[in-house]
PDB file of C-alpha atoms in Angstrom:
ATOM      1  CA  MET O   1      -1.609 -31.394 -12.508  1.00  0.00           C
ATOM      2  CA  GLN O   2      -0.634 -30.289  -9.004  1.00  0.00           C
ATOM      3  CA  GLN O   3       2.133 -27.762  -8.345  1.00  0.00           C
ATOM      4  CA  HIS O   4       4.596 -30.296  -6.965  1.00  0.00           C
ATOM      5  CA  ASP O   5       4.164 -32.391 -10.114  1.00  0.00           C
ATOM      6  CA  VAL O   6       5.265 -29.530 -12.391  1.00  0.00           C
ATOM      7  CA  VAL O   7       8.884 -29.533 -11.183  1.00  0.00           C
ATOM      8  CA  ARG O   8       9.174 -33.260 -11.780  1.00  0.00           C
ATOM      9  CA  HIS O   9       9.146 -32.580 -15.503  1.00  0.00           C
ATOM     10  CA  HIS O  10      12.362 -31.637 -17.298  1.00  0.00           C
ATOM     11  CA  ALA O  11      11.014 -29.803 -20.365  1.00  0.00           C
ATOM     12  CA  THR O  12       7.902 -28.637 -22.186  1.00  0.00           C
ATOM     13  CA  PRO O  13       5.436 -29.532 -23.618  1.00  0.00           C
ATOM     14  CA  LEU O  14       4.622 -31.407 -20.416  1.00  0.00           C
ATOM     15  CA  GLY O  15       2.870 -34.236 -22.217  1.00  0.00           C
ATOM     16  CA  ASN O  16       5.491 -34.476 -24.969  1.00  0.00           C
ATOM     17  CA  PRO O  17       8.821 -32.925 -23.936  1.00  0.00           C
ATOM     18  CA  ALA O  18      11.044 -31.631 -26.732  1.00  0.00           C
ATOM     19  CA  TYR O  19      13.890 -33.961 -25.707  1.00  0.00           C
ATOM     20  CA  PRO O  20      14.352 -37.021 -23.477  1.00  0.00           C
ATOM     21  CA  PRO O  21      15.936 -36.937 -19.982  1.00  0.00           C
ATOM     22  CA  VAL O  22      19.075 -38.843 -20.998  1.00  0.00           C
ATOM     23  CA  ASN O  23      22.833 -38.325 -20.926  1.00  0.00           C
ATOM     24  CA  PRO O  24      23.453 -39.495 -24.488  1.00  0.00           C
ATOM     25  CA  ARG O  25      26.123 -41.953 -25.566  1.00  0.00           C
ATOM     26  CA  PHE O  26      27.419 -41.421 -29.101  1.00  0.00           C
ATOM     27  CA  THR O  27      28.255 -44.570 -31.060  1.00  0.00           C
ATOM     28  CA  ASP O  28      30.090 -44.332 -34.396  1.00  0.00           C
ATOM     29  CA  ARG O  29      30.437 -40.567 -34.264  1.00  0.00           C
ATOM     30  CA  GLU O  30      32.385 -39.669 -37.412  1.00  0.00           C
ATOM     31  CA  TYR O  31      34.290 -36.378 -37.729  1.00  0.00           C
ATOM     32  CA  LEU O  32      35.722 -34.372 -40.586  1.00  0.00           C
ATOM     33  CA  ASN O  33      37.898 -31.705 -38.932  1.00  0.00           C
ATOM     34  CA  ILE O  34      39.719 -28.952 -40.804  1.00  0.00           C
ATOM     35  CA  VAL O  35      41.832 -26.487 -38.818  1.00  0.00           C
ATOM     36  CA  TYR O  36      42.460 -23.234 -40.656  1.00  0.00           C
ATOM     37  CA  ARG O  37      44.036 -19.852 -40.046  1.00  0.00           C
ATOM     38  CA  THR O  38      41.768 -16.808 -40.118  1.00  0.00           C
ATOM     39  CA  ASP O  39      41.911 -13.066 -39.358  1.00  0.00           C
ATOM     40  CA  TYR O  40      42.717 -12.254 -35.735  1.00  0.00           C
ATOM     41  CA  ASP O  41      40.433  -9.209 -35.552  1.00  0.00           C
ATOM     42  CA  ALA O  42      37.475 -11.182 -36.915  1.00  0.00           C
ATOM     43  CA  LEU O  43      38.081 -13.895 -34.341  1.00  0.00           C
ATOM     44  CA  ARG O  44      38.468 -11.480 -31.428  1.00  0.00           C
ATOM     45  CA  ALA O  45      35.160  -9.847 -32.364  1.00  0.00           C
ATOM     46  CA  VAL O  46      33.206 -13.072 -31.700  1.00  0.00           C
ATOM     47  CA  VAL O  47      35.152 -14.826 -28.922  1.00  0.00           C
ATOM     48  CA  PRO O  48      33.958 -13.526 -25.535  1.00  0.00           C
ATOM     49  CA  GLU O  49      36.263 -12.424 -22.745  1.00  0.00           C
ATOM     50  CA  PRO O  50      37.719 -13.727 -20.463  1.00  0.00           C
ATOM     51  CA  LEU O  51      38.716 -16.323 -23.081  1.00  0.00           C
ATOM     52  CA  GLU O  52      42.093 -15.571 -24.635  1.00  0.00           C
ATOM     53  CA  ILE O  53      43.335 -16.256 -28.170  1.00  0.00           C
ATOM     54  CA  ASP O  54      46.918 -17.181 -28.994  1.00  0.00           C
ATOM     55  CA  GLU O  55      46.755 -17.886 -32.730  1.00  0.00           C
ATOM     56  CA  PRO O  56      43.885 -16.973 -35.076  1.00  0.00           C
ATOM     57  CA  LEU O  57      42.812 -20.578 -35.708  1.00  0.00           C
ATOM     58  CA  VAL O  58      39.393 -22.150 -36.295  1.00  0.00           C
ATOM     59  CA  ARG O  59      38.385 -25.815 -36.409  1.00  0.00           C
ATOM     60  CA  PHE O  60      35.609 -26.428 -38.928  1.00  0.00           C
ATOM     61  CA  GLU O  61      33.831 -29.713 -38.264  1.00  0.00           C
ATOM     62  CA  VAL O  62      31.168 -31.924 -39.779  1.00  0.00           C
ATOM     63  CA  MET O  63      30.024 -34.785 -37.523  1.00  0.00           C
ATOM     64  CA  ARG O  64      27.825 -37.674 -38.576  1.00  0.00           C
ATOM     65  CA  MET O  65      26.280 -39.307 -35.519  1.00  0.00           C
ATOM     66  CA  GLY O  66      25.870 -42.986 -36.326  1.00  0.00           C
ATOM     67  CA  ASP O  67      23.682 -43.590 -33.269  1.00  0.00           C
ATOM     68  CA  VAL O  68      22.841 -41.417 -30.260  1.00  0.00           C
ATOM     69  CA  SER O  69      20.834 -42.692 -27.307  1.00  0.00           C
ATOM     70  CA  GLY O  70      17.599 -40.711 -27.075  1.00  0.00           C
ATOM     71  CA  TYR O  71      18.015 -38.947 -30.438  1.00  0.00           C
ATOM     72  CA  GLY O  72      18.983 -41.445 -33.125  1.00  0.00           C
ATOM     73  CA  PRO O  73      21.304 -40.653 -36.051  1.00  0.00           C
ATOM     74  CA  TYR O  74      21.841 -37.060 -37.195  1.00  0.00           C
ATOM     75  CA  THR O  75      24.500 -34.775 -38.660  1.00  0.00           C
ATOM     76  CA  GLU O  76      26.012 -31.583 -37.282  1.00  0.00           C
ATOM     77  CA  SER O  77      28.464 -28.928 -38.466  1.00  0.00           C
ATOM     78  CA  GLY O  78      30.125 -26.015 -36.740  1.00  0.00           C
ATOM     79  CA  GLN O  79      33.146 -23.916 -35.860  1.00  0.00           C
ATOM     80  CA  ALA O  80      35.317 -24.175 -32.745  1.00  0.00           C
ATOM     81  CA  VAL O  81      38.105 -21.792 -31.734  1.00  0.00           C
ATOM     82  CA  PRO O  82      41.266 -22.754 -29.790  1.00  0.00           C
ATOM     83  CA  VAL O  83      41.384 -20.577 -26.640  1.00  0.00           C
ATOM     84  CA  ARG O  84      42.860 -20.300 -23.160  1.00  0.00           C
ATOM     85  CA  TYR O  85      41.019 -19.762 -19.885  1.00  0.00           C
ATOM     86  CA  GLU O  86      43.027 -19.224 -16.706  1.00  0.00           C
ATOM     87  CA  GLY O  87      45.993 -20.948 -18.306  1.00  0.00           C
ATOM     88  CA  GLU O  88      44.026 -23.975 -19.531  1.00  0.00           C
ATOM     89  CA  ARG O  89      43.929 -24.619 -23.264  1.00  0.00           C
ATOM     90  CA  GLY O  90      40.626 -25.618 -24.789  1.00  0.00           C
ATOM     91  CA  GLU O  91      38.093 -24.676 -27.464  1.00  0.00           C
ATOM     92  CA  TYR O  92      35.250 -22.197 -27.627  1.00  0.00           C
ATOM     93  CA  LEU O  93      32.235 -23.476 -29.572  1.00  0.00           C
ATOM     94  CA  HIS O  94      31.252 -20.589 -31.811  1.00  0.00           C
ATOM     95  CA  ALA O  95      28.414 -22.074 -33.906  1.00  0.00           C
ATOM     96  CA  MET O  96      26.656 -25.398 -34.492  1.00  0.00           C
ATOM     97  CA  TYR O  97      24.130 -26.331 -37.190  1.00  0.00           C
ATOM     98  CA  LEU O  98      22.217 -29.631 -37.150  1.00  0.00           C
ATOM     99  CA  ASP O  99      19.242 -31.482 -38.593  1.00  0.00           C
ATOM    100  CA  ASN O 100      17.677 -32.938 -35.424  1.00  0.00           C
ATOM    101  CA  PHE O 101      15.265 -30.791 -33.381  1.00  0.00           C
ATOM    102  CA  PRO O 102      15.369 -32.766 -30.087  1.00  0.00           C
ATOM    103  CA  ALA O 103      19.185 -32.621 -30.090  1.00  0.00           C
ATOM    104  CA  THR O 104      19.008 -28.888 -30.877  1.00  0.00           C
ATOM    105  CA  ALA O 105      16.536 -28.147 -28.074  1.00  0.00           C
ATOM    106  CA  SER O 106      18.404 -30.273 -25.538  1.00  0.00           C
ATOM    107  CA  GLY O 107      21.769 -28.770 -26.446  1.00  0.00           C
ATOM    108  CA  ARG O 108      20.461 -25.231 -25.981  1.00  0.00           C
ATOM    109  CA  GLU O 109      18.167 -25.697 -22.972  1.00  0.00           C
ATOM    110  CA  ALA O 110      19.784 -28.419 -20.867  1.00  0.00           C
ATOM    111  CA  SER O 111      23.346 -27.311 -21.666  1.00  0.00           C
ATOM    112  CA  ALA O 112      24.717 -24.280 -23.488  1.00  0.00           C
ATOM    113  CA  TYR O 113      25.561 -25.480 -26.976  1.00  0.00           C
ATOM    114  CA  PRO O 114      25.064 -22.773 -29.664  1.00  0.00           C
ATOM    115  CA  LYS O 115      22.851 -25.008 -31.799  1.00  0.00           C
ATOM    116  CA  THR O 116      20.512 -23.936 -34.550  1.00  0.00           C
ATOM    117  CA  ALA O 117      18.904 -25.469 -37.625  1.00  0.00           C
ATOM    118  CA  GLY O 118      20.924 -26.455 -40.679  1.00  0.00           C
ATOM    119  CA  SER O 119      21.356 -29.242 -43.223  1.00  0.00           C
ATOM    120  CA  PRO O 120      24.864 -30.729 -42.985  1.00  0.00           C
ATOM    121  CA  ALA O 121      26.064 -33.940 -44.632  1.00  0.00           C
ATOM    122  CA  LEU O 122      29.181 -36.127 -44.591  1.00  0.00           C
ATOM    123  CA  TYR O 123      29.866 -38.640 -47.371  1.00  0.00           C
ATOM    124  CA  VAL O 124      32.515 -40.118 -49.661  1.00  0.00           C
ATOM    125  CA  ASP O 125      32.657 -39.018 -53.303  1.00  0.00           C
ATOM    126  CA  HIS O 126      35.235 -40.388 -55.783  1.00  0.00           C
ATOM    127  CA  GLY O 127      38.039 -40.810 -53.265  1.00  0.00           C
ATOM    128  CA  ALA O 128      37.264 -37.672 -51.272  1.00  0.00           C
ATOM    129  CA  LEU O 129      35.604 -37.306 -47.895  1.00  0.00           C
ATOM    130  CA  VAL O 130      33.105 -34.478 -48.345  1.00  0.00           C
ATOM    131  CA  GLY O 131      31.441 -32.399 -45.656  1.00  0.00           C
ATOM    132  CA  VAL O 132      28.847 -29.789 -46.561  1.00  0.00           C
ATOM    133  CA  LEU O 133      26.483 -27.426 -44.777  1.00  0.00           C
ATOM    134  CA  ASP O 134      23.354 -25.932 -46.330  1.00  0.00           C
ATOM    135  CA  HIS O 135      21.084 -23.320 -44.802  1.00  0.00           C
ATOM    136  CA  GLY O 136      17.758 -23.893 -46.482  1.00  0.00           C
ATOM    137  CA  SER O 137      18.590 -24.226 -50.180  1.00  0.00           C
ATOM    138  CA  VAL O 138      21.848 -22.232 -49.961  1.00  0.00           C
ATOM    139  CA  ARG O 139      25.278 -23.904 -49.669  1.00  0.00           C
ATOM    140  CA  VAL O 140      27.250 -22.346 -46.805  1.00  0.00           C
ATOM    141  CA  ALA O 141      30.319 -24.610 -46.507  1.00  0.00           C
ATOM    142  CA  THR O 142      32.085 -27.270 -48.569  1.00  0.00           C
ATOM    143  CA  ALA O 143      34.998 -29.244 -47.087  1.00  0.00           C
ATOM    144  CA  THR O 144      36.961 -31.957 -48.880  1.00  0.00           C
ATOM    145  CA  MET O 145      39.734 -34.280 -47.712  1.00  0.00           C
ATOM    146  CA  GLY O 146      41.560 -37.179 -49.311  1.00  0.00           C
ATOM    147  CA  TYR O 147      39.820 -40.336 -48.047  1.00  0.00           C
ATOM    148  CA  LYS O 148      41.999 -42.261 -45.568  1.00  0.00           C
ATOM    149  CA  HIS O 149      45.304 -41.244 -47.162  1.00  0.00           C
ATOM    150  CA  HIS O 150      47.398 -41.600 -43.991  1.00  0.00           C
ATOM    151  CA  GLU O 151      46.648 -43.213 -40.630  1.00  0.00           C
ATOM    152  CA  LEU O 152      46.666 -40.900 -37.615  1.00  0.00           C
ATOM    153  CA  ASP O 153      47.876 -41.944 -34.162  1.00  0.00           C
ATOM    154  CA  PRO O 154      44.795 -42.782 -32.019  1.00  0.00           C
ATOM    155  CA  GLY O 155      46.204 -40.855 -29.060  1.00  0.00           C
ATOM    156  CA  GLU O 156      46.675 -37.757 -31.177  1.00  0.00           C
ATOM    157  CA  ALA O 157      43.167 -38.201 -32.551  1.00  0.00           C
ATOM    158  CA  ALA O 158      41.656 -38.433 -29.052  1.00  0.00           C
ATOM    159  CA  ALA O 159      43.612 -35.348 -27.948  1.00  0.00           C
ATOM    160  CA  GLN O 160      42.023 -33.320 -30.768  1.00  0.00           C
ATOM    161  CA  ILE O 161      38.482 -33.775 -29.458  1.00  0.00           C
ATOM    162  CA  THR O 162      38.915 -34.137 -25.681  1.00  0.00           C
ATOM    163  CA  VAL O 163      40.237 -30.677 -24.814  1.00  0.00           C
ATOM    164  CA  PRO O 164      37.999 -28.663 -22.465  1.00  0.00           C
ATOM    165  CA  THR O 165      35.140 -27.005 -24.308  1.00  0.00           C
ATOM    166  CA  TYR O 166      33.800 -23.557 -23.392  1.00  0.00           C
ATOM    167  CA  LEU O 167      30.261 -22.414 -24.189  1.00  0.00           C
ATOM    168  CA  LEU O 168      28.248 -19.248 -23.677  1.00  0.00           C
ATOM    169  CA  LYS O 169      24.924 -19.662 -21.833  1.00  0.00           C
ATOM    170  CA  LEU O 170      22.545 -16.736 -22.428  1.00  0.00           C
ATOM    171  CA  VAL O 171      18.940 -16.809 -21.187  1.00  0.00           C
ATOM    172  CA  PRO O 172      16.852 -13.604 -21.317  1.00  0.00           C
ATOM    173  CA  GLY O 173      14.268 -12.696 -18.703  1.00  0.00           C
ATOM    174  CA  TYR O 174      10.734 -11.721 -19.601  1.00  0.00           C
ATOM    175  CA  ASP O 175      11.744  -8.048 -19.856  1.00  0.00           C
ATOM    176  CA  GLY O 176      14.487  -8.891 -22.363  1.00  0.00           C
ATOM    177  CA  ALA O 177      17.307  -8.292 -19.892  1.00  0.00           C
ATOM    178  CA  PRO O 178      19.737 -11.182 -19.355  1.00  0.00           C
ATOM    179  CA  GLN O 179      18.638 -13.589 -16.632  1.00  0.00           C
ATOM    180  CA  VAL O 180      21.541 -16.005 -17.127  1.00  0.00           C
ATOM    181  CA  ALA O 181      24.849 -14.966 -18.716  1.00  0.00           C
ATOM    182  CA  GLN O 182      27.563 -17.514 -18.007  1.00  0.00           C
ATOM    183  CA  LEU O 183      30.657 -19.016 -19.517  1.00  0.00           C
ATOM    184  CA  VAL O 184      30.472 -22.772 -18.942  1.00  0.00           C
ATOM    185  CA  ARG O 185      32.906 -25.638 -19.408  1.00  0.00           C
ATOM    186  CA  THR O 186      32.497 -29.249 -20.466  1.00  0.00           C
ATOM    187  CA  ARG O 187      34.497 -31.926 -22.263  1.00  0.00           C
ATOM    188  CA  ILE O 188      34.160 -35.218 -24.101  1.00  0.00           C
ATOM    189  CA  THR O 189      34.713 -38.345 -21.982  1.00  0.00           C
ATOM    190  CA  ASP O 190      34.886 -42.146 -22.358  1.00  0.00           C
ATOM    191  CA  VAL O 191      36.388 -41.870 -25.836  1.00  0.00           C
ATOM    192  CA  VAL O 192      37.065 -44.916 -28.000  1.00  0.00           C
ATOM    193  CA  VAL O 193      38.937 -44.110 -31.222  1.00  0.00           C
ATOM    194  CA  LYS O 194      37.931 -46.702 -33.819  1.00  0.00           C
ATOM    195  CA  GLY O 195      39.833 -45.146 -36.711  1.00  0.00           C
ATOM    196  CA  ALA O 196      41.781 -41.970 -37.485  1.00  0.00           C
ATOM    197  CA  TRP O 197      43.246 -40.610 -40.712  1.00  0.00           C
ATOM    198  CA  THR O 198      44.676 -37.443 -42.227  1.00  0.00           C
ATOM    199  CA  GLY O 199      45.235 -36.176 -45.746  1.00  0.00           C
ATOM    200  CA  PRO O 200      45.097 -33.137 -48.055  1.00  0.00           C
ATOM    201  CA  ALA O 201      42.129 -30.873 -47.432  1.00  0.00           C
ATOM    202  CA  ARG O 202      40.365 -27.778 -48.667  1.00  0.00           C
ATOM    203  CA  LEU O 203      37.539 -25.648 -47.237  1.00  0.00           C
ATOM    204  CA  GLN O 204      35.258 -23.149 -48.945  1.00  0.00           C
ATOM    205  CA  LEU O 205      32.896 -20.889 -46.968  1.00  0.00           C
ATOM    206  CA  SER O 206      30.153 -18.773 -48.563  1.00  0.00           C
ATOM    207  CA  ALA O 207      28.595 -15.668 -47.056  1.00  0.00           C
ATOM    208  CA  HIS O 208      25.112 -16.075 -45.545  1.00  0.00           C
ATOM    209  CA  ALA O 209      23.290 -13.621 -43.283  1.00  0.00           C
ATOM    210  CA  LEU O 210      21.866 -16.360 -41.011  1.00  0.00           C
ATOM    211  CA  ALA O 211      24.852 -18.732 -41.096  1.00  0.00           C
ATOM    212  CA  PRO O 212      27.820 -16.328 -41.061  1.00  0.00           C
ATOM    213  CA  MET O 213      30.627 -18.901 -41.065  1.00  0.00           C
ATOM    214  CA  ALA O 214      32.450 -16.912 -43.736  1.00  0.00           C
ATOM    215  CA  ASP O 215      32.862 -14.032 -41.262  1.00  0.00           C
ATOM    216  CA  LEU O 216      35.840 -16.118 -40.099  1.00  0.00           C
ATOM    217  CA  PRO O 217      37.495 -16.383 -43.537  1.00  0.00           C
ATOM    218  CA  VAL O 218      39.843 -19.186 -44.574  1.00  0.00           C
ATOM    219  CA  ARG O 219      43.396 -17.858 -45.007  1.00  0.00           C
ATOM    220  CA  GLU O 220      45.405 -21.089 -44.743  1.00  0.00           C
ATOM    221  CA  ILE O 221      44.639 -24.773 -44.130  1.00  0.00           C
ATOM    222  CA  VAL O 222      46.674 -25.965 -41.133  1.00  0.00           C
ATOM    223  CA  SER O 223      45.589 -29.591 -40.670  1.00  0.00           C
ATOM    224  CA  ALA O 224      42.788 -32.068 -41.320  1.00  0.00           C
ATOM    225  CA  SER O 225      41.547 -35.278 -39.745  1.00  0.00           C
ATOM    226  CA  HIS O 226      38.896 -37.943 -40.246  1.00  0.00           C
ATOM    227  CA  LEU O 227      37.915 -39.722 -37.017  1.00  0.00           C
ATOM    228  CA  LEU O 228      35.539 -42.526 -36.089  1.00  0.00           C
ATOM    229  CA  THR O 229      34.747 -42.653 -32.360  1.00  0.00           C
ATOM    230  CA  ASP O 230      32.436 -43.604 -29.518  1.00  0.00           C
ATOM    231  CA  LEU O 231      32.089 -40.990 -26.766  1.00  0.00           C
ATOM    232  CA  THR O 232      30.019 -39.330 -24.047  1.00  0.00           C
ATOM    233  CA  LEU O 233      29.459 -35.636 -23.306  1.00  0.00           C
ATOM    234  CA  ALA O 234      30.029 -34.551 -19.701  1.00  0.00           C
ATOM    235  CA  PRO O 235      27.584 -32.123 -18.026  1.00  0.00           C
ATOM    236  CA  VAL O 236      28.461 -28.423 -18.168  1.00  0.00           C
ATOM    237  CA  THR O 237      29.935 -26.492 -15.224  1.00  0.00           C
ATOM    238  CA  PRO O 238      29.751 -22.666 -14.919  1.00  0.00           C
ATOM    239  CA  VAL O 239      33.188 -21.026 -14.711  1.00  0.00           C
ATOM    240  CA  HIS O 240      32.374 -17.312 -15.147  1.00  0.00           C
ATOM    241  CA  ASP O 241      29.254 -15.273 -14.356  1.00  0.00           C
ATOM    242  CA  TYR O 242      28.977 -12.128 -16.475  1.00  0.00           C
ATOM    243  CA  LEU O 243      26.147 -10.719 -14.335  1.00  0.00           C
ATOM    244  CA  ALA O 244      28.375 -10.780 -11.246  1.00  0.00           C
ATOM    245  CA  HIS O 245      31.010  -8.538 -12.864  1.00  0.00           C
TER     246      HIS O 245
END
């Protein structure tokens, strides 16, 4: 392979890249969202400046991807934190766990999503919508919500998931020092809300050294939603360079 051919490739291995060169469209992406109140000091310890926190809230999510162009179906779970940046309200993605390696590699390399391996699931059990996350054989999170108890306004549902999203992009150099250290911004676009519901909900988090969701403990359930959507993820845009400050 000649030198000019190398830069035509988007990822390694060159003969079998870890993820495809696509901007994926998500069809039948199903959410279980539970917003809860946590400890302010615990939240401030993990949310990077210059992001600002008004209330100590966290959105726990389990997402079942019905179909994703380039990746196929998979399931993902994580925590997002409501924040402000230069007066704009959005969310900071704190952690994401999923069961699809190409989607994990693409999210980390091509964008800045904090993705790592996990075993989440979303299903209905005796009138309850259940979302769980396992790390290996250990249960890390269990979320339950009454299944389709009350319809939610589609506009309100779309507003929950289309706020600007902030991510931390960290890439070390070969000496271990940071080569890229940026705060980036993206958001969900082209949203179609196919169904939206709310109901009673509970969330239990268990301590795990490699999936420390419980470091942001549940103090009070604020709201819950169950959404069925189609959507697209916009490319990320850098908004703050830590190496320049």
